[in-house]
Amino acid sequence: MGVTKGDELIRATAQDGMVRFIGARTTELVGRARELHGTWPVPTAALGRALTAASLLGALQKNDEKMTLRILGDGPLGAVVAQGDAKGRVRGYVQHPELDLPPTAEGKLDVGGAVGRQGHIHVTRDLGLKEAYTGSAELVSGEIAEDLTQYFLISEQTPSAVALGVLIDVDGSVMSAGGYLLQLMPGADDTMIEQLEARIARIGPISQYWSTGKSARDLMEELLEGMEPKVLASYPPEFFCGCDRERVAALLKSLGADELADMRESQGGAEVRCHFCSQAHFFAPEELQAWEQELRSKTV
């Protein structure tokens, strides 16, 4: 067993390209998201699964391409949103971070009940073009991994196995988090499918798997044993937002001089909080007034 030194994502192929594997350990990443958003246990688990999924989906992108995962169910948690890119940078949020729900009959966190079982999962790929591509599928359970499996089958016609897990400690902190995506390319035979299904069953719940201290490489070797896996990329995924004061300032200026004047007079300035990382950007009334004058002088 490898020694775990933190978060890691591995992208690999096996059986001469017939099997695609992406595995990620995201414990630190999810813990950071919990700190930033102040999420309670059920929202932490839902957001952690979505962020892990975003890291896996991001690994399928190239260069500066980004993807956005949106899970819009009818449950009390509201929207679950996560973004990822090919460099392992992910960010995300849940609409109601302070939701509290009783455990399921099995004593587990009720992520499915929080997300809801009616609704849709949307995956948007931003290829750097004017229009992004979005694929969608109906929710299966609200547990996110099963919903993503359904998405791949319905929207991309790719048989896939998706596992996502977050283990929460009694104090609400993140003990372990991570997941994997296994996909079969056209031409995969039944024997290969049966082998992978047996290994998936043997590994069991992925949140428990990570809690033993195993790494993404351990997971790859156990799932793809004897299939000659080839590692294509390996890097640490991280929570990274990228929002900055300059971008927020440009957004405020775009509202126009009258709106800026109203904010300055009624609120004594402007405070804009980023959805993705909860960071607040404050702009003093003097700054707003300078922008007002600048905008008005351009219209004279």
mmCIF file of C-alpha atoms in Angstrom:
data_model
loop_
_atom_site.group_PDB
_atom_site.id
_atom_site.type_symbol
_atom_site.label_atom_id
_atom_site.label_comp_id
_atom_site.label_asym_id
_atom_site.label_seq_id
_atom_site.Cartn_x
_atom_site.Cartn_y
_atom_site.Cartn_z
ATOM 1 C CA MET A 1 0.000 0.000 0.000
ATOM 2 C CA GLY A 2 1.315 3.430 -0.941
ATOM 3 C CA VAL A 3 1.871 6.108 1.669
ATOM 4 C CA THR A 4 -0.737 8.834 1.362
ATOM 5 C CA LYS A 5 0.756 12.330 1.437
ATOM 6 C CA GLY A 6 -2.310 14.328 0.468
ATOM 7 C CA ASP A 7 -4.708 14.735 -2.385
ATOM 8 C CA GLU A 8 -3.898 13.134 -5.719
ATOM 9 C CA LEU A 9 -5.589 12.557 -9.056
ATOM 10 C CA ILE A 10 -4.489 9.899 -11.550
ATOM 11 C CA ARG A 11 -5.685 9.551 -15.132
ATOM 12 C CA ALA A 12 -4.847 6.270 -16.838
ATOM 13 C CA THR A 13 -5.869 3.816 -19.548
ATOM 14 C CA ALA A 14 -5.730 0.020 -19.581
ATOM 15 C CA GLN A 15 -6.262 -2.911 -21.928
ATOM 16 C CA ASP A 16 -4.772 -0.983 -24.881
ATOM 17 C CA GLY A 17 -7.089 1.971 -24.360
ATOM 18 C CA MET A 18 -10.270 -0.068 -23.859
ATOM 19 C CA VAL A 19 -10.604 1.119 -20.246
ATOM 20 C CA ARG A 20 -10.354 4.710 -19.036
ATOM 21 C CA PHE A 21 -9.653 5.349 -15.345
ATOM 22 C CA ILE A 22 -9.616 8.570 -13.363
ATOM 23 C CA GLY A 23 -9.234 8.305 -9.603
ATOM 24 C CA ALA A 24 -8.913 11.121 -7.081
ATOM 25 C CA ARG A 25 -8.349 11.452 -3.380
ATOM 26 C CA THR A 26 -9.818 14.845 -2.407
ATOM 27 C CA THR A 27 -9.812 14.919 1.403
ATOM 28 C CA GLU A 28 -7.916 18.216 1.778
ATOM 29 C CA LEU A 29 -9.801 19.857 -1.077
ATOM 30 C CA VAL A 30 -13.215 19.026 0.425
ATOM 31 C CA GLY A 31 -12.019 20.046 3.884
ATOM 32 C CA ARG A 32 -11.006 23.430 2.478
ATOM 33 C CA ALA A 33 -14.421 23.879 0.835
ATOM 34 C CA ARG A 34 -16.117 23.091 4.162
ATOM 35 C CA GLU A 35 -14.027 25.750 5.924
ATOM 36 C CA LEU A 36 -14.776 28.401 3.298
ATOM 37 C CA HIS A 37 -18.520 27.777 3.114
ATOM 38 C CA GLY A 38 -19.174 26.714 6.711
ATOM 39 C CA THR A 39 -21.183 23.719 5.524
ATOM 40 C CA TRP A 40 -22.980 21.375 7.926
ATOM 41 C CA PRO A 41 -22.442 17.595 7.542
ATOM 42 C CA VAL A 42 -25.052 16.753 4.870
ATOM 43 C CA PRO A 43 -24.194 19.776 2.673
ATOM 44 C CA THR A 44 -20.479 18.969 3.190
ATOM 45 C CA ALA A 45 -21.046 15.446 1.881
ATOM 46 C CA ALA A 46 -23.068 16.671 -1.119
ATOM 47 C CA LEU A 47 -20.600 19.437 -1.988
ATOM 48 C CA GLY A 48 -17.645 17.094 -1.462
ATOM 49 C CA ARG A 49 -19.086 14.550 -3.885
ATOM 50 C CA ALA A 50 -19.787 17.269 -6.454
ATOM 51 C CA LEU A 51 -16.284 18.761 -6.131
ATOM 52 C CA THR A 52 -14.737 15.304 -6.484
ATOM 53 C CA ALA A 53 -16.889 14.708 -9.576
ATOM 54 C CA ALA A 54 -15.723 18.058 -10.973
ATOM 55 C CA SER A 55 -12.083 17.019 -10.515
ATOM 56 C CA LEU A 56 -12.772 13.753 -12.397
ATOM 57 C CA LEU A 57 -14.661 15.508 -15.199
ATOM 58 C CA GLY A 58 -12.034 18.248 -15.345
ATOM 59 C CA ALA A 59 -9.399 15.577 -16.039
ATOM 60 C CA LEU A 60 -11.269 14.793 -19.289
ATOM 61 C CA GLN A 61 -10.752 18.365 -20.526
ATOM 62 C CA LYS A 62 -7.798 19.773 -22.457
ATOM 63 C CA ASN A 63 -5.664 22.872 -21.981
ATOM 64 C CA ASP A 64 -7.843 25.739 -20.688
ATOM 65 C CA GLU A 65 -11.198 23.991 -21.105
ATOM 66 C CA LYS A 66 -13.501 24.044 -18.094
ATOM 67 C CA MET A 67 -16.568 22.095 -17.123
ATOM 68 C CA THR A 68 -19.435 22.950 -14.817
ATOM 69 C CA LEU A 69 -21.552 20.375 -13.005
ATOM 70 C CA ARG A 70 -24.991 21.557 -11.875
ATOM 71 C CA ILE A 71 -27.311 19.316 -9.859
ATOM 72 C CA LEU A 72 -30.762 20.834 -9.625
ATOM 73 C CA GLY A 73 -33.039 18.618 -7.547
ATOM 74 C CA ASP A 74 -36.283 19.195 -5.676
ATOM 75 C CA GLY A 75 -34.729 18.700 -2.235
ATOM 76 C CA PRO A 76 -34.135 21.335 0.479
ATOM 77 C CA LEU A 77 -30.414 21.695 -0.323
ATOM 78 C CA GLY A 78 -31.173 23.607 -3.531
ATOM 79 C CA ALA A 79 -28.632 23.896 -6.320
ATOM 80 C CA VAL A 80 -25.283 22.079 -6.090
ATOM 81 C CA VAL A 81 -22.683 23.583 -8.427
ATOM 82 C CA ALA A 82 -19.054 22.602 -9.052
ATOM 83 C CA GLN A 83 -16.514 23.588 -11.697
ATOM 84 C CA GLY A 84 -13.266 21.875 -12.678
ATOM 85 C CA ASP A 85 -10.479 22.183 -15.229
ATOM 86 C CA ALA A 86 -7.693 20.077 -16.708
ATOM 87 C CA LYS A 87 -5.197 21.374 -14.127
ATOM 88 C CA GLY A 88 -7.093 19.955 -11.166
ATOM 89 C CA ARG A 89 -8.503 23.270 -9.982
ATOM 90 C CA VAL A 90 -12.052 22.987 -8.693
ATOM 91 C CA ARG A 91 -14.526 25.246 -6.944
ATOM 92 C CA GLY A 92 -18.185 24.990 -6.001
ATOM 93 C CA TYR A 93 -21.016 25.717 -3.616
ATOM 94 C CA VAL A 94 -24.396 24.518 -2.354
ATOM 95 C CA GLN A 95 -27.376 26.834 -2.112
ATOM 96 C CA HIS A 96 -28.166 26.047 1.545
ATOM 97 C CA PRO A 97 -24.908 25.232 3.405
ATOM 98 C CA GLU A 98 -26.539 25.098 6.858
ATOM 99 C CA LEU A 99 -29.107 22.391 6.114
ATOM 100 C CA ASP A 100 -29.663 19.750 8.786
ATOM 101 C CA LEU A 101 -31.388 16.434 8.007
ATOM 102 C CA PRO A 102 -31.820 13.263 10.100
ATOM 103 C CA PRO A 103 -29.777 10.242 8.996
ATOM 104 C CA THR A 104 -31.202 7.576 6.713
ATOM 105 C CA ALA A 105 -32.565 4.267 8.035
ATOM 106 C CA GLU A 106 -29.048 2.859 7.480
ATOM 107 C CA GLY A 107 -27.580 5.602 9.650
ATOM 108 C CA LYS A 108 -25.949 7.435 6.731
ATOM 109 C CA LEU A 109 -25.988 11.103 5.752
ATOM 110 C CA ASP A 110 -29.090 11.683 3.624
ATOM 111 C CA VAL A 111 -27.509 13.288 0.578
ATOM 112 C CA GLY A 112 -30.227 11.931 -1.723
ATOM 113 C CA GLY A 113 -32.937 13.427 0.483
ATOM 114 C CA ALA A 114 -31.108 16.766 0.581
ATOM 115 C CA VAL A 115 -30.554 16.976 -3.181
ATOM 116 C CA GLY A 116 -33.935 15.450 -4.085
ATOM 117 C CA ARG A 117 -34.781 12.596 -6.394
ATOM 118 C CA GLN A 118 -36.640 14.634 -9.004
ATOM 119 C CA GLY A 119 -34.684 17.053 -11.156
ATOM 120 C CA HIS A 120 -31.752 17.107 -13.531
ATOM 121 C CA ILE A 121 -27.981 16.907 -13.685
ATOM 122 C CA HIS A 122 -26.320 19.209 -16.217
ATOM 123 C CA VAL A 123 -22.715 19.043 -17.433
ATOM 124 C CA THR A 124 -21.479 22.085 -19.369
ATOM 125 C CA ARG A 125 -18.192 22.027 -21.242
ATOM 126 C CA ASP A 126 -16.654 25.415 -21.952
ATOM 127 C CA LEU A 127 -14.368 24.832 -24.908
ATOM 128 C CA GLY A 128 -13.338 28.457 -25.141
ATOM 129 C CA LEU A 129 -15.849 29.060 -27.935
ATOM 130 C CA LYS A 130 -18.712 31.538 -27.948
ATOM 131 C CA GLU A 131 -21.184 28.802 -27.041
ATOM 132 C CA ALA A 132 -20.558 26.076 -24.466
ATOM 133 C CA TYR A 133 -21.931 22.544 -24.839
ATOM 134 C CA THR A 134 -24.366 21.268 -22.188
ATOM 135 C CA GLY A 135 -25.577 17.689 -21.738
ATOM 136 C CA SER A 136 -28.313 16.750 -19.279
ATOM 137 C CA ALA A 137 -30.027 13.749 -17.707
ATOM 138 C CA GLU A 138 -32.750 13.212 -15.132
ATOM 139 C CA LEU A 139 -31.699 12.499 -11.559
ATOM 140 C CA VAL A 140 -31.801 8.854 -10.481
ATOM 141 C CA SER A 141 -31.356 9.130 -6.714
ATOM 142 C CA GLY A 142 -29.821 12.514 -5.840
ATOM 143 C CA GLU A 143 -26.773 10.659 -4.502
ATOM 144 C CA ILE A 144 -24.696 12.282 -7.316
ATOM 145 C CA ALA A 145 -22.530 9.272 -8.305
ATOM 146 C CA GLU A 146 -25.529 7.305 -9.622
ATOM 147 C CA ASP A 147 -26.832 10.448 -11.302
ATOM 148 C CA LEU A 148 -23.506 11.002 -13.051
ATOM 149 C CA THR A 149 -23.433 7.360 -14.174
ATOM 150 C CA GLN A 150 -26.876 7.895 -15.716
ATOM 151 C CA TYR A 151 -25.684 11.122 -17.365
ATOM 152 C CA PHE A 152 -22.787 9.350 -19.091
ATOM 153 C CA LEU A 153 -25.084 6.619 -20.363
ATOM 154 C CA ILE A 154 -27.916 8.893 -21.553
ATOM 155 C CA SER A 155 -26.063 11.972 -22.748
ATOM 156 C CA GLU A 156 -22.740 10.533 -23.915
ATOM 157 C CA GLN A 157 -23.627 6.855 -24.560
ATOM 158 C CA THR A 158 -20.590 5.765 -22.534
ATOM 159 C CA PRO A 159 -20.972 2.863 -20.061
ATOM 160 C CA SER A 160 -19.385 4.139 -16.855
ATOM 161 C CA ALA A 161 -18.937 3.329 -13.196
ATOM 162 C CA VAL A 162 -18.779 6.360 -10.924
ATOM 163 C CA ALA A 163 -18.052 6.269 -7.188
ATOM 164 C CA LEU A 164 -17.971 9.357 -4.961
ATOM 165 C CA GLY A 165 -17.623 9.374 -1.191
ATOM 166 C CA VAL A 166 -17.094 11.733 1.735
ATOM 167 C CA LEU A 167 -16.624 10.480 5.282
ATOM 168 C CA ILE A 168 -17.560 13.033 7.955
ATOM 169 C CA ASP A 169 -16.248 12.914 11.536
ATOM 170 C CA VAL A 170 -18.487 13.473 14.581
ATOM 171 C CA ASP A 171 -17.302 17.101 14.796
ATOM 172 C CA GLY A 172 -18.350 17.736 11.172
ATOM 173 C CA SER A 173 -14.815 17.726 9.757
ATOM 174 C CA VAL A 174 -13.825 15.740 6.666
ATOM 175 C CA MET A 175 -12.094 12.446 7.483
ATOM 176 C CA SER A 176 -11.697 11.283 3.885
ATOM 177 C CA ALA A 177 -13.043 12.066 0.422
ATOM 178 C CA GLY A 178 -12.505 10.943 -3.138
ATOM 179 C CA GLY A 179 -13.859 8.908 -5.988
ATOM 180 C CA TYR A 180 -13.239 7.361 -9.370
ATOM 181 C CA LEU A 181 -14.572 7.171 -12.894
ATOM 182 C CA LEU A 182 -14.207 3.976 -14.923
ATOM 183 C CA GLN A 183 -15.313 4.005 -18.565
ATOM 184 C CA LEU A 184 -15.392 1.292 -21.211
ATOM 185 C CA MET A 185 -14.576 2.223 -24.773
ATOM 186 C CA PRO A 186 -16.312 0.594 -27.776
ATOM 187 C CA GLY A 187 -15.029 -2.955 -28.242
ATOM 188 C CA ALA A 188 -14.682 -3.894 -24.554
ATOM 189 C CA ASP A 189 -15.685 -7.545 -24.096
ATOM 190 C CA ASP A 190 -17.929 -9.164 -21.478
ATOM 191 C CA THR A 191 -15.004 -10.776 -19.633
ATOM 192 C CA MET A 192 -13.424 -7.370 -19.053
ATOM 193 C CA ILE A 193 -16.746 -5.986 -17.805
ATOM 194 C CA GLU A 194 -17.204 -8.892 -15.384
ATOM 195 C CA GLN A 195 -13.654 -8.480 -14.043
ATOM 196 C CA LEU A 196 -14.179 -4.780 -13.363
ATOM 197 C CA GLU A 197 -17.581 -5.354 -11.748
ATOM 198 C CA ALA A 198 -16.071 -7.928 -9.380
ATOM 199 C CA ARG A 199 -13.245 -5.565 -8.401
ATOM 200 C CA ILE A 200 -15.635 -2.653 -7.846
ATOM 201 C CA ALA A 201 -17.686 -4.877 -5.525
ATOM 202 C CA ARG A 202 -14.543 -5.980 -3.681
ATOM 203 C CA ILE A 203 -13.398 -2.401 -3.039
ATOM 204 C CA GLY A 204 -16.795 -1.494 -1.574
ATOM 205 C CA PRO A 205 -17.844 2.014 -0.446
ATOM 206 C CA ILE A 206 -15.208 4.454 -1.670
ATOM 207 C CA SER A 207 -15.372 6.708 1.419
ATOM 208 C CA GLN A 208 -14.399 3.729 3.585
ATOM 209 C CA TYR A 209 -11.639 2.816 1.129
ATOM 210 C CA TRP A 210 -9.935 6.210 1.477
ATOM 211 C CA SER A 211 -10.295 6.149 5.261
ATOM 212 C CA THR A 212 -7.769 3.267 5.399
ATOM 213 C CA GLY A 213 -5.098 5.651 4.097
ATOM 214 C CA LYS A 214 -4.865 4.253 0.578
ATOM 215 C CA SER A 215 -3.892 6.423 -2.378
ATOM 216 C CA ALA A 216 -5.272 7.010 -5.863
ATOM 217 C CA ARG A 217 -2.461 4.829 -7.205
ATOM 218 C CA ASP A 218 -3.472 1.988 -4.874
ATOM 219 C CA LEU A 219 -7.001 2.267 -6.210
ATOM 220 C CA MET A 220 -5.822 2.164 -9.824
ATOM 221 C CA GLU A 221 -3.699 -0.902 -9.194
ATOM 222 C CA GLU A 222 -6.521 -2.760 -7.449
ATOM 223 C CA LEU A 223 -9.136 -1.964 -10.097
ATOM 224 C CA LEU A 224 -6.890 -2.495 -13.117
ATOM 225 C CA GLU A 225 -4.731 -5.384 -11.875
ATOM 226 C CA GLY A 226 -3.470 -7.477 -14.801
ATOM 227 C CA MET A 227 -4.829 -4.975 -17.352
ATOM 228 C CA GLU A 228 -1.498 -3.181 -17.950
ATOM 229 C CA PRO A 229 -2.556 0.299 -16.812
ATOM 230 C CA LYS A 230 -0.664 3.265 -18.260
ATOM 231 C CA VAL A 231 -0.640 6.487 -16.223
ATOM 232 C CA LEU A 232 -1.265 9.491 -18.496
ATOM 233 C CA ALA A 233 -1.279 12.201 -15.834
ATOM 234 C CA SER A 234 -0.903 12.600 -12.072
ATOM 235 C CA TYR A 235 -1.330 15.804 -10.064
ATOM 236 C CA PRO A 236 -2.876 17.118 -6.836
ATOM 237 C CA PRO A 237 -6.401 18.537 -7.263
ATOM 238 C CA GLU A 238 -7.058 21.697 -5.245
ATOM 239 C CA PHE A 239 -9.832 24.099 -4.322
ATOM 240 C CA PHE A 240 -9.068 27.214 -6.346
ATOM 241 C CA CYS A 241 -11.531 29.997 -7.102
ATOM 242 C CA GLY A 242 -9.668 32.667 -9.053
ATOM 243 C CA CYS A 243 -12.152 35.417 -8.238
ATOM 244 C CA ASP A 244 -10.360 38.743 -7.728
ATOM 245 C CA ARG A 245 -11.147 42.345 -6.882
ATOM 246 C CA GLU A 246 -10.515 43.592 -10.411
ATOM 247 C CA ARG A 247 -13.113 41.271 -11.935
ATOM 248 C CA VAL A 248 -15.680 42.193 -9.303
ATOM 249 C CA ALA A 249 -14.945 45.896 -9.881
ATOM 250 C CA ALA A 250 -15.530 45.455 -13.623
ATOM 251 C CA LEU A 251 -18.842 43.731 -12.851
ATOM 252 C CA LEU A 252 -19.949 46.606 -10.601
ATOM 253 C CA LYS A 253 -18.984 49.228 -13.185
ATOM 254 C CA SER A 254 -21.096 47.428 -15.757
ATOM 255 C CA LEU A 255 -24.199 48.149 -13.627
ATOM 256 C CA GLY A 256 -24.001 51.841 -14.574
ATOM 257 C CA ALA A 257 -23.615 55.145 -12.750
ATOM 258 C CA ASP A 258 -27.172 55.314 -11.357
ATOM 259 C CA GLU A 259 -26.957 51.873 -9.747
ATOM 260 C CA LEU A 260 -23.548 52.712 -8.262
ATOM 261 C CA ALA A 261 -24.938 55.958 -6.816
ATOM 262 C CA ASP A 262 -27.848 54.069 -5.265
ATOM 263 C CA MET A 263 -25.494 51.532 -3.619
ATOM 264 C CA ARG A 264 -23.247 54.279 -2.329
ATOM 265 C CA GLU A 265 -26.118 56.239 -0.792
ATOM 266 C CA SER A 266 -28.238 53.381 0.551
ATOM 267 C CA GLN A 267 -25.527 50.891 1.593
ATOM 268 C CA GLY A 268 -22.512 53.105 2.230
ATOM 269 C CA GLY A 269 -20.482 51.257 -0.390
ATOM 270 C CA ALA A 270 -20.776 47.828 -1.973
ATOM 271 C CA GLU A 271 -19.980 44.342 -0.727
ATOM 272 C CA VAL A 272 -19.956 41.472 -3.192
ATOM 273 C CA ARG A 273 -19.569 37.919 -1.906
ATOM 274 C CA CYS A 274 -18.332 35.223 -4.284
ATOM 275 C CA HIS A 275 -20.699 32.228 -4.539
ATOM 276 C CA PHE A 276 -17.834 29.835 -5.169
ATOM 277 C CA CYS A 277 -15.473 30.659 -2.294
ATOM 278 C CA SER A 278 -17.507 32.954 0.018
ATOM 279 C CA GLN A 279 -14.830 35.654 -0.120
ATOM 280 C CA ALA A 280 -16.250 39.155 0.365
ATOM 281 C CA HIS A 281 -14.977 42.089 -1.715
ATOM 282 C CA PHE A 282 -15.790 45.526 -0.230
ATOM 283 C CA PHE A 283 -15.718 48.773 -2.185
ATOM 284 C CA ALA A 284 -15.755 52.087 -0.300
ATOM 285 C CA PRO A 285 -18.194 54.869 -1.245
ATOM 286 C CA GLU A 286 -15.274 56.947 -2.551
ATOM 287 C CA GLU A 287 -14.446 54.220 -5.092
ATOM 288 C CA LEU A 288 -18.037 54.003 -6.273
ATOM 289 C CA GLN A 289 -18.211 57.784 -6.603
ATOM 290 C CA ALA A 290 -15.039 57.850 -8.718
ATOM 291 C CA TRP A 291 -16.519 55.213 -11.040
ATOM 292 C CA GLU A 292 -19.785 57.165 -11.252
ATOM 293 C CA GLN A 293 -17.926 60.289 -12.345
ATOM 294 C CA GLU A 294 -15.877 58.289 -14.827
ATOM 295 C CA LEU A 295 -18.988 56.697 -16.367
ATOM 296 C CA ARG A 296 -20.937 59.968 -16.490
ATOM 297 C CA SER A 297 -18.052 61.798 -18.159
ATOM 298 C CA LYS A 298 -18.088 59.207 -20.951
ATOM 299 C CA THR A 299 -21.772 59.808 -21.633
ATOM 300 C CA VAL A 300 -21.476 63.594 -21.837
#
